mmCIF file of C-alpha atoms in Angstrom:
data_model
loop_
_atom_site.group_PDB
_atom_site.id
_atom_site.type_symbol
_atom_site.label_atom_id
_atom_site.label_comp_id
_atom_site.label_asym_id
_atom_site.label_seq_id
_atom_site.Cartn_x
_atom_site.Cartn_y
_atom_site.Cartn_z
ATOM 1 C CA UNK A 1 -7.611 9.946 56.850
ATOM 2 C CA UNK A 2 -9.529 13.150 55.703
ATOM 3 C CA UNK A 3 -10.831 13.563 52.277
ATOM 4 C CA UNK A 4 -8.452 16.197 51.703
ATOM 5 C CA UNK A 5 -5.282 14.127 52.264
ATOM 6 C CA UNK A 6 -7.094 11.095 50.700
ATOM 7 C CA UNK A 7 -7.142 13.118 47.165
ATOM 8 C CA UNK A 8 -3.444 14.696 47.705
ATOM 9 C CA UNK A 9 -1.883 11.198 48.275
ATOM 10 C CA UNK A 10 -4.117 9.359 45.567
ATOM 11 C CA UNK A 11 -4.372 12.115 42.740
ATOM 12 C CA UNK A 12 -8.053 11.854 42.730
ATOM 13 C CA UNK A 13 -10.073 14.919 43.688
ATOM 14 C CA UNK A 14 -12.106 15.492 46.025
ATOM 15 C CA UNK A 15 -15.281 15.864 43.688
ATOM 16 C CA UNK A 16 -14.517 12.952 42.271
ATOM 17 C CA UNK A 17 -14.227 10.672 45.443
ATOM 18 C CA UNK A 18 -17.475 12.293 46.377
ATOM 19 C CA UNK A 19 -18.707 11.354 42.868
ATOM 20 C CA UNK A 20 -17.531 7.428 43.025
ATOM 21 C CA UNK A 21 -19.804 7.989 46.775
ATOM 22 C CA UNK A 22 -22.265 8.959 45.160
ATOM 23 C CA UNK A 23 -22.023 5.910 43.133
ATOM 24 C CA UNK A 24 -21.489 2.908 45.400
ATOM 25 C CA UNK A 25 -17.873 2.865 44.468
ATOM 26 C CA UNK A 26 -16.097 3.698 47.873
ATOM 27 C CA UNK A 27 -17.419 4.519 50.868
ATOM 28 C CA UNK A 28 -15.736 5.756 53.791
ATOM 29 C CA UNK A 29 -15.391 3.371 56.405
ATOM 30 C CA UNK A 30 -15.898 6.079 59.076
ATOM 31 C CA UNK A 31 -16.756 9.707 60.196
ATOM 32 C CA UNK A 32 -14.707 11.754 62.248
ATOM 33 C CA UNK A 33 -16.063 13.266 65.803
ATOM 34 C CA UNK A 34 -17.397 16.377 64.131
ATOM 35 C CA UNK A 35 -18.704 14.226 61.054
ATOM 36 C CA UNK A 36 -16.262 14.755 58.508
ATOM 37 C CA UNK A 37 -15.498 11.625 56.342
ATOM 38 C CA UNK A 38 -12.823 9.299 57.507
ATOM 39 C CA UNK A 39 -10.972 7.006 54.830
ATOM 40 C CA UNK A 40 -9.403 3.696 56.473
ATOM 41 C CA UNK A 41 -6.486 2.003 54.143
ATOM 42 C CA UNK A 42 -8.698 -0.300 52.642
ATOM 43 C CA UNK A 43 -10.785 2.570 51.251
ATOM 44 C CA UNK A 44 -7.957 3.961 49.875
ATOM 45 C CA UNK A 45 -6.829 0.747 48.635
ATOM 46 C CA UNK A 46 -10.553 0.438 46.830
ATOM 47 C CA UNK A 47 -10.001 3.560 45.342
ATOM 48 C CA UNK A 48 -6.168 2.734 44.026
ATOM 49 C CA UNK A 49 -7.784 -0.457 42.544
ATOM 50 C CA UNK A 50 -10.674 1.977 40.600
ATOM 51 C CA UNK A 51 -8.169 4.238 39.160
ATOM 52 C CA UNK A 52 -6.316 1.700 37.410
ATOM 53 C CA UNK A 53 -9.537 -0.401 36.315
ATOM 54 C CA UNK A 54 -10.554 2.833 34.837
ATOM 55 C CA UNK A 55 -6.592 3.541 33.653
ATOM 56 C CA UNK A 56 -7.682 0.515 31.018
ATOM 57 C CA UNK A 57 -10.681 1.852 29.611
ATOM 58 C CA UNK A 58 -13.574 0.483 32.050
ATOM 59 C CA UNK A 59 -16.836 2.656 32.627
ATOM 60 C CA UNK A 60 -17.442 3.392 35.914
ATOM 61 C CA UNK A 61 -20.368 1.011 35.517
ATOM 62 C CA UNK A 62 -17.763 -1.785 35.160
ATOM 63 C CA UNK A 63 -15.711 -0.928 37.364
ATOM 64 C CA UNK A 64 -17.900 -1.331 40.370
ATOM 65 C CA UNK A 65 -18.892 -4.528 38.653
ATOM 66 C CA UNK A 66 -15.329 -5.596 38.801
ATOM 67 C CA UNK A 67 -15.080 -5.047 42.137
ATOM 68 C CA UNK A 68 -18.107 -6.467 43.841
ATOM 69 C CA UNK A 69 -19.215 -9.373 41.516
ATOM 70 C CA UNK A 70 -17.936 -12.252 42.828
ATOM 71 C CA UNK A 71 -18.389 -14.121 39.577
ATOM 72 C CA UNK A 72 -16.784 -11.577 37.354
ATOM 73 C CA UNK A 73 -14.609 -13.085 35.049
ATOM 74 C CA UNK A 74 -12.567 -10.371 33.285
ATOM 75 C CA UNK A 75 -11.812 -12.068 30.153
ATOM 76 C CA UNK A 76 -14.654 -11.090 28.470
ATOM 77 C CA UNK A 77 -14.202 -7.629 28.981
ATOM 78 C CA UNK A 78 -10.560 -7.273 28.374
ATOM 79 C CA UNK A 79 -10.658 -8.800 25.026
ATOM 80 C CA UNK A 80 -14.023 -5.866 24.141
ATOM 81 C CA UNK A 81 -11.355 -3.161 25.524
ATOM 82 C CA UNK A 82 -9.288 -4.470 22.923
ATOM 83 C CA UNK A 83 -11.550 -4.803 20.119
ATOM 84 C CA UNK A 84 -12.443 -0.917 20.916
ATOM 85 C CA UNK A 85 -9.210 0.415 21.657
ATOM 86 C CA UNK A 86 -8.139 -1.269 17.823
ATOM 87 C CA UNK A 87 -10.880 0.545 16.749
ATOM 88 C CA UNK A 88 -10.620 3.880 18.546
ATOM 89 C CA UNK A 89 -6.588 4.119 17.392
ATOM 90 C CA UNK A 90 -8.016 3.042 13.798
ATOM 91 C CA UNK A 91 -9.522 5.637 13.652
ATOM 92 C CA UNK A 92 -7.470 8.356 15.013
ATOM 93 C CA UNK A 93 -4.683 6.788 12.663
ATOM 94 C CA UNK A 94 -7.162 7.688 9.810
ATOM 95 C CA UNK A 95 -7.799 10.598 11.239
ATOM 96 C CA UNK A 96 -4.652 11.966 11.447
ATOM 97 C CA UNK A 97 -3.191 10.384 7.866
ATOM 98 C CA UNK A 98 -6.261 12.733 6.765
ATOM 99 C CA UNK A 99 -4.900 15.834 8.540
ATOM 100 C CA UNK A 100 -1.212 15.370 7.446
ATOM 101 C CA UNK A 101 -2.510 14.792 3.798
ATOM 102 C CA UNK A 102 -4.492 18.017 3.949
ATOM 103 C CA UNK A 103 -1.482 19.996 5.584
ATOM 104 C CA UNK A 104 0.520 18.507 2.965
ATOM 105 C CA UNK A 105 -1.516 20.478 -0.024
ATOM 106 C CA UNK A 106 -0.984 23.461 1.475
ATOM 107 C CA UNK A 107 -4.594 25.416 1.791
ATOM 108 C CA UNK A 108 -4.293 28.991 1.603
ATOM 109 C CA UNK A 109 -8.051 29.100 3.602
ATOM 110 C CA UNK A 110 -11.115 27.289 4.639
ATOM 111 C CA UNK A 111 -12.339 26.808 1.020
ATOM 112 C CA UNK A 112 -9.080 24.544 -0.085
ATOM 113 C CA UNK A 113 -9.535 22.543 3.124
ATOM 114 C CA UNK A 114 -12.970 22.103 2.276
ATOM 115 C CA UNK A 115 -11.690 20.930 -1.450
ATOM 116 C CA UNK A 116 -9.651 18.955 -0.234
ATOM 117 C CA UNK A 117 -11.618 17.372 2.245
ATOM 118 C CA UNK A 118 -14.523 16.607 -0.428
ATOM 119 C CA UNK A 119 -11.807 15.366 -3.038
ATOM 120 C CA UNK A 120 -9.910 12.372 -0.532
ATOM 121 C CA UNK A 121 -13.261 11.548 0.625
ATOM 122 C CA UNK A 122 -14.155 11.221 -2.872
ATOM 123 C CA UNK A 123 -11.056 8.898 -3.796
ATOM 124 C CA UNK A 124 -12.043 6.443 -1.085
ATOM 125 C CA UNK A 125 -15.907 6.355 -2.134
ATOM 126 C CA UNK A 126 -17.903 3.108 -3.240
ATOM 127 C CA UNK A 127 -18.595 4.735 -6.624
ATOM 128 C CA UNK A 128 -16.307 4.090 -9.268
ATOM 129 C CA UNK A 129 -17.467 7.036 -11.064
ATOM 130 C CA UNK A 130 -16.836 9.706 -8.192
ATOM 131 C CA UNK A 131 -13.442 7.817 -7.606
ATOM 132 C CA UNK A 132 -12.633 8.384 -11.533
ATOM 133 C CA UNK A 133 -13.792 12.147 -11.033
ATOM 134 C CA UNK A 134 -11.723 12.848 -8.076
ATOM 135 C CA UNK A 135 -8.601 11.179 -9.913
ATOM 136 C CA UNK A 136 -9.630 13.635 -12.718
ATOM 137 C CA UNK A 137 -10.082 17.132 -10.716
ATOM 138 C CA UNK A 138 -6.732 18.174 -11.524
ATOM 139 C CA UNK A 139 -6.940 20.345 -14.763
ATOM 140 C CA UNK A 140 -4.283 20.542 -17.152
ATOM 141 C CA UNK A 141 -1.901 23.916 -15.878
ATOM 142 C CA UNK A 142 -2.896 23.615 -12.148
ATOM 143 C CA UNK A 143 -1.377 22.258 -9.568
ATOM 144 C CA UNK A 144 -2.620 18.612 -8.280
ATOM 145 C CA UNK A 145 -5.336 19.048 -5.848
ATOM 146 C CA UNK A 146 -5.116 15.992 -4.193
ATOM 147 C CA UNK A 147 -2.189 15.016 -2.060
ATOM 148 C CA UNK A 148 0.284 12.608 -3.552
ATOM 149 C CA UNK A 149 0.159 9.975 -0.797
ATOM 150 C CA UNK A 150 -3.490 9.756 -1.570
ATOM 151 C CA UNK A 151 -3.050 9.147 -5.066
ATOM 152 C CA UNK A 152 -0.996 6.221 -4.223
ATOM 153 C CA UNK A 153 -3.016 5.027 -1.955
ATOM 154 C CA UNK A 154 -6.009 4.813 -4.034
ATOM 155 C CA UNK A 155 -3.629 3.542 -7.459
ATOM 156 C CA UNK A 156 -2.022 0.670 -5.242
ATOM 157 C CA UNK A 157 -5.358 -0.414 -3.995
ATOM 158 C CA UNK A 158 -7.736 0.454 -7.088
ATOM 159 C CA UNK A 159 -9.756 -2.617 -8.664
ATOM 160 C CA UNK A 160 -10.776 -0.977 -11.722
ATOM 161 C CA UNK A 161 -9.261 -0.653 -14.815
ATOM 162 C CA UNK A 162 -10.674 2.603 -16.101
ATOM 163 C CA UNK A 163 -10.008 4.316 -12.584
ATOM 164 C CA UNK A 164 -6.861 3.049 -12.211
ATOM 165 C CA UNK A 165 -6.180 4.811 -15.384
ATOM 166 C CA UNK A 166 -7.232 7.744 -14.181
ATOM 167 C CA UNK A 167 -5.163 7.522 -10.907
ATOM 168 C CA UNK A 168 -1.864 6.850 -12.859
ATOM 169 C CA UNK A 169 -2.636 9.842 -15.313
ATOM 170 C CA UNK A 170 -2.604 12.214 -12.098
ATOM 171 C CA UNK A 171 0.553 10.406 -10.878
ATOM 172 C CA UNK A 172 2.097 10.880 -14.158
ATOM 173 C CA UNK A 173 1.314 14.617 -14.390
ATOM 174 C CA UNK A 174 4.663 15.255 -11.542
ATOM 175 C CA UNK A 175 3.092 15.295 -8.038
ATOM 176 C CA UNK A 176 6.339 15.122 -5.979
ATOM 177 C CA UNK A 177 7.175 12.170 -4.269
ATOM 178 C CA UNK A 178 4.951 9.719 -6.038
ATOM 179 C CA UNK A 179 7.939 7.539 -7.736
ATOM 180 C CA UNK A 180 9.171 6.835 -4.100
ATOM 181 C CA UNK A 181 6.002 6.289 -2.437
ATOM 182 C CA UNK A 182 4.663 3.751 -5.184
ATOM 183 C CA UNK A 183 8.416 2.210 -4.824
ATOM 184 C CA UNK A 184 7.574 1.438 -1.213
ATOM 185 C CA UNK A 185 4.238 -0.955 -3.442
ATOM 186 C CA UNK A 186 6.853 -2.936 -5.198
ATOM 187 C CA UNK A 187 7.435 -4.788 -1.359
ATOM 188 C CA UNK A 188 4.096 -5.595 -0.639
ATOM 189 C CA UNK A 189 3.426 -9.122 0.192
ATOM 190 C CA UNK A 190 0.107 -9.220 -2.099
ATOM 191 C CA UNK A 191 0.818 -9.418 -6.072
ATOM 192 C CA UNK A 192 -1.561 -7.118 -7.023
ATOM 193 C CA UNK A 193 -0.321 -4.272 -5.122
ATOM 194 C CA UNK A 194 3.313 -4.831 -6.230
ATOM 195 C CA UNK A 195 1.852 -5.078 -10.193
ATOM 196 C CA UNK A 196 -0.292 -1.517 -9.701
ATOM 197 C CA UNK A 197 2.944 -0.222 -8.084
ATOM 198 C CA UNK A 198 5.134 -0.852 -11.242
ATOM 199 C CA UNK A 199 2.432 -0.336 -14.016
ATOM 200 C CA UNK A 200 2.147 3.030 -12.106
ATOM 201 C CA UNK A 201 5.675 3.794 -12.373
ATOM 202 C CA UNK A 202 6.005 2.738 -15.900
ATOM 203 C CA UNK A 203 3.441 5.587 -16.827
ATOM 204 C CA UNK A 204 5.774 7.986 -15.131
ATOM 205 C CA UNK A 205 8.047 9.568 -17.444
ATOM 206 C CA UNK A 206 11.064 11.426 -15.449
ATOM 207 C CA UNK A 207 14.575 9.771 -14.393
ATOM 208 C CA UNK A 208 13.557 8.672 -10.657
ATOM 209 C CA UNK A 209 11.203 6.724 -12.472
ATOM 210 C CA UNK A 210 13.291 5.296 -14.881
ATOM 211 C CA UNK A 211 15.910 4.203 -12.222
ATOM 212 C CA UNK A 212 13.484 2.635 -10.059
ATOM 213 C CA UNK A 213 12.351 0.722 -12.798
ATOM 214 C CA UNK A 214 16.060 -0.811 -13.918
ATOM 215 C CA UNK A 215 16.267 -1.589 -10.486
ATOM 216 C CA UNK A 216 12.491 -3.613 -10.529
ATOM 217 C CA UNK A 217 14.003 -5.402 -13.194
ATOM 218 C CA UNK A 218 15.952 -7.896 -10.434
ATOM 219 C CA UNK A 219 12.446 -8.211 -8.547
ATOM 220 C CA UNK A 220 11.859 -11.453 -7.336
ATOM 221 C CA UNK A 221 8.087 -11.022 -8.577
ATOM 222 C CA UNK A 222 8.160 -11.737 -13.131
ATOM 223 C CA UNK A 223 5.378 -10.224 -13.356
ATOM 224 C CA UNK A 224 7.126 -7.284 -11.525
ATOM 225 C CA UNK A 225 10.313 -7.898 -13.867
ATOM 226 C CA UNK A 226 8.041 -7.897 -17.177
ATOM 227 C CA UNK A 227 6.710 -4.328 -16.488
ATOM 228 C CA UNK A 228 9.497 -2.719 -16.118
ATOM 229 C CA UNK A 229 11.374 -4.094 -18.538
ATOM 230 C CA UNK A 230 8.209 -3.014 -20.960
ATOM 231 C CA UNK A 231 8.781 0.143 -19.716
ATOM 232 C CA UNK A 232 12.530 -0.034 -20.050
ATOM 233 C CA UNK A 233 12.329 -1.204 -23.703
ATOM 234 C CA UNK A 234 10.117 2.084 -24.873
ATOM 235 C CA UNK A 235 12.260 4.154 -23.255
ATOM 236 C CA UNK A 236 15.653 2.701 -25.257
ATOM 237 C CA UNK A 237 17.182 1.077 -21.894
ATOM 238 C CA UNK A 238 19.259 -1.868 -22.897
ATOM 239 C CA UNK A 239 19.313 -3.391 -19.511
ATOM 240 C CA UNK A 240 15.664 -4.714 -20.425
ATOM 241 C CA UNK A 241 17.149 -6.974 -22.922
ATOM 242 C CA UNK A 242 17.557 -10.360 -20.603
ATOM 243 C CA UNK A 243 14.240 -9.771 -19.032
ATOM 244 C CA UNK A 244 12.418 -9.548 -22.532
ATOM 245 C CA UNK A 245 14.075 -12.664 -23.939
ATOM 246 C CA UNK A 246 13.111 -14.380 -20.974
ATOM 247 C CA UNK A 247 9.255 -13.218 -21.400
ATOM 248 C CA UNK A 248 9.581 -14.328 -25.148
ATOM 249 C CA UNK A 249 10.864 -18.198 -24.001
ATOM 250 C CA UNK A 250 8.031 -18.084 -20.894
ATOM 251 C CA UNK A 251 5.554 -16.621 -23.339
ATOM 252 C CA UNK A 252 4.230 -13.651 -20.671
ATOM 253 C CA UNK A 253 3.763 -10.778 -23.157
ATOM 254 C CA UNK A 254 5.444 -12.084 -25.394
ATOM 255 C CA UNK A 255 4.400 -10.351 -28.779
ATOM 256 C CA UNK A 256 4.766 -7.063 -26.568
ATOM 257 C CA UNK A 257 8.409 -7.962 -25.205
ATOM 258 C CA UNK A 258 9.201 -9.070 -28.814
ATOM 259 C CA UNK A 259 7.828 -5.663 -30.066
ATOM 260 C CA UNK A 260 9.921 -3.894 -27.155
ATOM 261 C CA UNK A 261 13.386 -6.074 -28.495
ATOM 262 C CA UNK A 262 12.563 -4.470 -31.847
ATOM 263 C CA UNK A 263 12.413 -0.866 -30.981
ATOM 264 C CA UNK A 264 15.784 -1.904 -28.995
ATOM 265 C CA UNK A 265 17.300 -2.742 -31.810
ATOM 266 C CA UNK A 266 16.612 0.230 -34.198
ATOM 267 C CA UNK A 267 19.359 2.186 -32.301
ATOM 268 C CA UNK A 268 22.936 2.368 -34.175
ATOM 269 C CA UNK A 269 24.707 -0.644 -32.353
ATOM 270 C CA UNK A 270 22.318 -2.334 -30.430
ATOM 271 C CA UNK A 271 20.842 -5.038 -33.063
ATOM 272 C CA UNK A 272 23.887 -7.512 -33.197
ATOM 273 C CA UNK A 273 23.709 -7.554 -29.382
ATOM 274 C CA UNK A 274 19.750 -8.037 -28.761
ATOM 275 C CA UNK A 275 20.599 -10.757 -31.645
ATOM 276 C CA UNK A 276 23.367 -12.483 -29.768
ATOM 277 C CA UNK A 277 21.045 -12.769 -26.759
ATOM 278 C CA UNK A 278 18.461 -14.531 -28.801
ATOM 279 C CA UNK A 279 20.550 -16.911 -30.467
ATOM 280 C CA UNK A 280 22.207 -17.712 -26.935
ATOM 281 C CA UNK A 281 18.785 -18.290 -25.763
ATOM 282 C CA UNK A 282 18.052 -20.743 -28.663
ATOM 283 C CA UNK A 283 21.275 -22.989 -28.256
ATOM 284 C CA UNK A 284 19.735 -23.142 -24.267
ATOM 285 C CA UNK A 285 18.661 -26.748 -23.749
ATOM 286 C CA UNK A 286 15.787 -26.026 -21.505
ATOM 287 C CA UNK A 287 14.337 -23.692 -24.377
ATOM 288 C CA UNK A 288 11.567 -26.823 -25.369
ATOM 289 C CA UNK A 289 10.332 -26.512 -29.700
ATOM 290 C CA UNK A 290 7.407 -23.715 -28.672
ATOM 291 C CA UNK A 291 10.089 -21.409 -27.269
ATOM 292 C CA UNK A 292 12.501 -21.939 -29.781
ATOM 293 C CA UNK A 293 9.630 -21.380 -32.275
ATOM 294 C CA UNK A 294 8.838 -17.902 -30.467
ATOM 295 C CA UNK A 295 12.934 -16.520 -30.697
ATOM 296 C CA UNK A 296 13.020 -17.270 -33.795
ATOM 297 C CA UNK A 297 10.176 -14.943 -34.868
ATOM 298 C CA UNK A 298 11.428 -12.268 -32.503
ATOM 299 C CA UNK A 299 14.852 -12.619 -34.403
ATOM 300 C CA UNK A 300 12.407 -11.589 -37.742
ATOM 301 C CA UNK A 301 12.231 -7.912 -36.920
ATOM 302 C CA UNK A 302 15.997 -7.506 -35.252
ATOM 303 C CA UNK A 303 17.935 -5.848 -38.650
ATOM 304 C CA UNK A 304 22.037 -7.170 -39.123
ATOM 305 C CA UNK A 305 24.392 -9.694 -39.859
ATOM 306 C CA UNK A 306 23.881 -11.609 -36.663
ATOM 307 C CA UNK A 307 19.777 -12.070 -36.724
ATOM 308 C CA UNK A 308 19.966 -12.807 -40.644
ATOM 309 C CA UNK A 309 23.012 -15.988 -39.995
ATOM 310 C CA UNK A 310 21.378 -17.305 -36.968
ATOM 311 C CA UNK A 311 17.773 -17.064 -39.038
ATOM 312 C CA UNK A 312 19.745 -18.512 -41.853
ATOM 313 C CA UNK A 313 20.921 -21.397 -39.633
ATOM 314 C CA UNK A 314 17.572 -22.054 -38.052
ATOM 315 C CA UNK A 315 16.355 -22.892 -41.672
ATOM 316 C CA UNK A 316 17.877 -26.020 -41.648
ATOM 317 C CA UNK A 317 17.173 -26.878 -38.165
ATOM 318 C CA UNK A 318 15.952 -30.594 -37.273
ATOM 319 C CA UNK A 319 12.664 -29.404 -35.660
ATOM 320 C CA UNK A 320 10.318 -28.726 -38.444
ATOM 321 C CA UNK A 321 8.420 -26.116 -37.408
ATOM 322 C CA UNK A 322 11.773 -24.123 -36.158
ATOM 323 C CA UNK A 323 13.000 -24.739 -39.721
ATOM 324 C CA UNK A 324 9.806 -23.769 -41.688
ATOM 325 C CA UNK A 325 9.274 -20.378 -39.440
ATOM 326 C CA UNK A 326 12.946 -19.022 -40.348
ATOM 327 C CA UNK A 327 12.913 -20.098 -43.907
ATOM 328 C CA UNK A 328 9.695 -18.383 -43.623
ATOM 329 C CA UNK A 329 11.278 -15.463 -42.339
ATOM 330 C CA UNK A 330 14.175 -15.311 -44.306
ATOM 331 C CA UNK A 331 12.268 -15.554 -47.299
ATOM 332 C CA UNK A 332 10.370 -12.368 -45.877
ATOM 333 C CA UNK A 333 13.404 -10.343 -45.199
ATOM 334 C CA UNK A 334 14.728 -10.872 -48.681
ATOM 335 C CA UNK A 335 11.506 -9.478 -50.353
ATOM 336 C CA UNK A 336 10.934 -12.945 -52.276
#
């Protein structure tokens, strides 16, 4: 067979089987009467057999060595294809996550792209300081110059403190999207994602926000629960009652969740009812002398008829120090 109908039935052209000659690769077995090259079926078998060594990601270099070393063993070699086809999709992954986040701020020209650009490469730099900076770029009255998916990105994966800050102050300020995106942190299977993802969200004043947060409040994760139920207490949103009491008998924020009961209960109607809750919690009979101890100071800053009898009642209670921290408080609340 001809060279011509060699590359017509194989796909390969004729440059390049003259190329893998050129190489060692294939040879043709044979040359025609007026020397033209003549391809047998086991050439164009060799050459079926390069296409798809080279269909995986082998050089030409190791192809040929594929095909003529006897002691080639391709385990080796698949498992470095691997390694470098993980990396190469790595990074075209990054690369485009990159290009959708800088479609997704909208450049009017070069010079935002180049902004842009400068700012996400700043969010993902060693320096804590530049990181801080680039969480800080966006000036009061303008619009947020870095794309909200970056922003969460660097909040649900930023170590520190101060930065972290920084990144949920630029969340806060209403990039679009960001209560749903750090919603999708509150699944991840490491705790310290899913407790940057509801801190985050706490700091984020509108309704979305606030309704992702009630429903946080049934996470499986407490530490999860207690955030948002912080959060919930601020912002007047009685469902956080349960979770607080149950941070007051565990003694995880506590004084906080105490403090959050008491803001609770300075709305018309709500007192006898946070109240109720603690007393119910005191009568529990898991709730050990410590815990017991804690509810009843909680019950000292919750105003009505139902935390003054219950603190009344706890003043003759048989543990001691129960007894002397309502009579304590009691005395407190009647100015003596």
């Amino acid at each position: 067979m001809l060279i011509g109908e060699v590359a017509r039935r194989s796909g390969v052209s004729a440059r390049m089987l003259r190329h893998y000659e050129s190489l060692g690769l294939v040879r043709p077995t044979g040359r025609t009467d007026g020397g033209y090259r003549e391809y047998t079926d086991e050439d164009i078998r060799r050459i079926f057999h390069i296409e798809s060594l080279r269909s995986l990601g082998l050089s030409l270099r190791e192809v040929g060595r594929a095909l003529d070393d006897p002691g080639f063993t391709p385990s080796e070699l698949v498992d470095d294809l691997i390694r470098q086809t993980r990396e190469r999709v790595a990074a075209e992954t990054e690369l485009l996550t990159r290009l959708h986040r800088i479609g997704a701020a909208e450049p009017a020209g070069w010079e935002d792209v180049l902004r842009t650009v400068a700012l996400l490469q700043a969010l993902g730099s060693k320096s804590a300081g530049t990181r801080q900076r680039a969480a800080l770029s966006s000036a009061e009255g303008e619009p947020v110059p870095v794309p909200v998916e970056a922003l969460v990105e660097a909040a649900l994966g930023e170590n520190d403190p101060i930065v972290a800050g920084a990144l949920r102050w630029a969340l806060a300020r209403g990039a679009e999207g960001g209560p749903a995106l750090l919603a999708k942190g509150l699944d991840s299977p490491a705790a310290e994602v899913r407790e940057r993802a509801v801190r985050s969200l706490a700091e984020l004043p509108d309704e979305e926000a606030t309704a992702l947060l009630r429903e946080a409040l049934a996470h499986p994760d407490a530490v999860v629960r207690g955030h948002a139920a912080l959060a919930l207490g601020a912002r007047r949103v009685a469902e956080a009652v349960p979770v607080l009491i149950d941070m007051i008998v565990a003694e995880t924020n506590d004084v906080d969740a105490a403090d959050a009961l008491s803001a609770l209960a300075s709305d018309p109607g709500a007192a006898d009812g946070i109240a109720a809750g603690l007393v119910d919690r005191l009568a529990h009979a898991a709730a050990g002398v410590p815990a017991r101890r804690r509810l009843a100071q909680a019950l000292a800053d919750i105003p009505g008829a139902t935390a003054a009898g219950a603190l009344a009642e706890l003043a003759r209670d048989e543990d001691r120090s129960v007894a002397l921290t309502a009579a304590y408080i009691v005395e407190l609340r009647e100015g003596r």
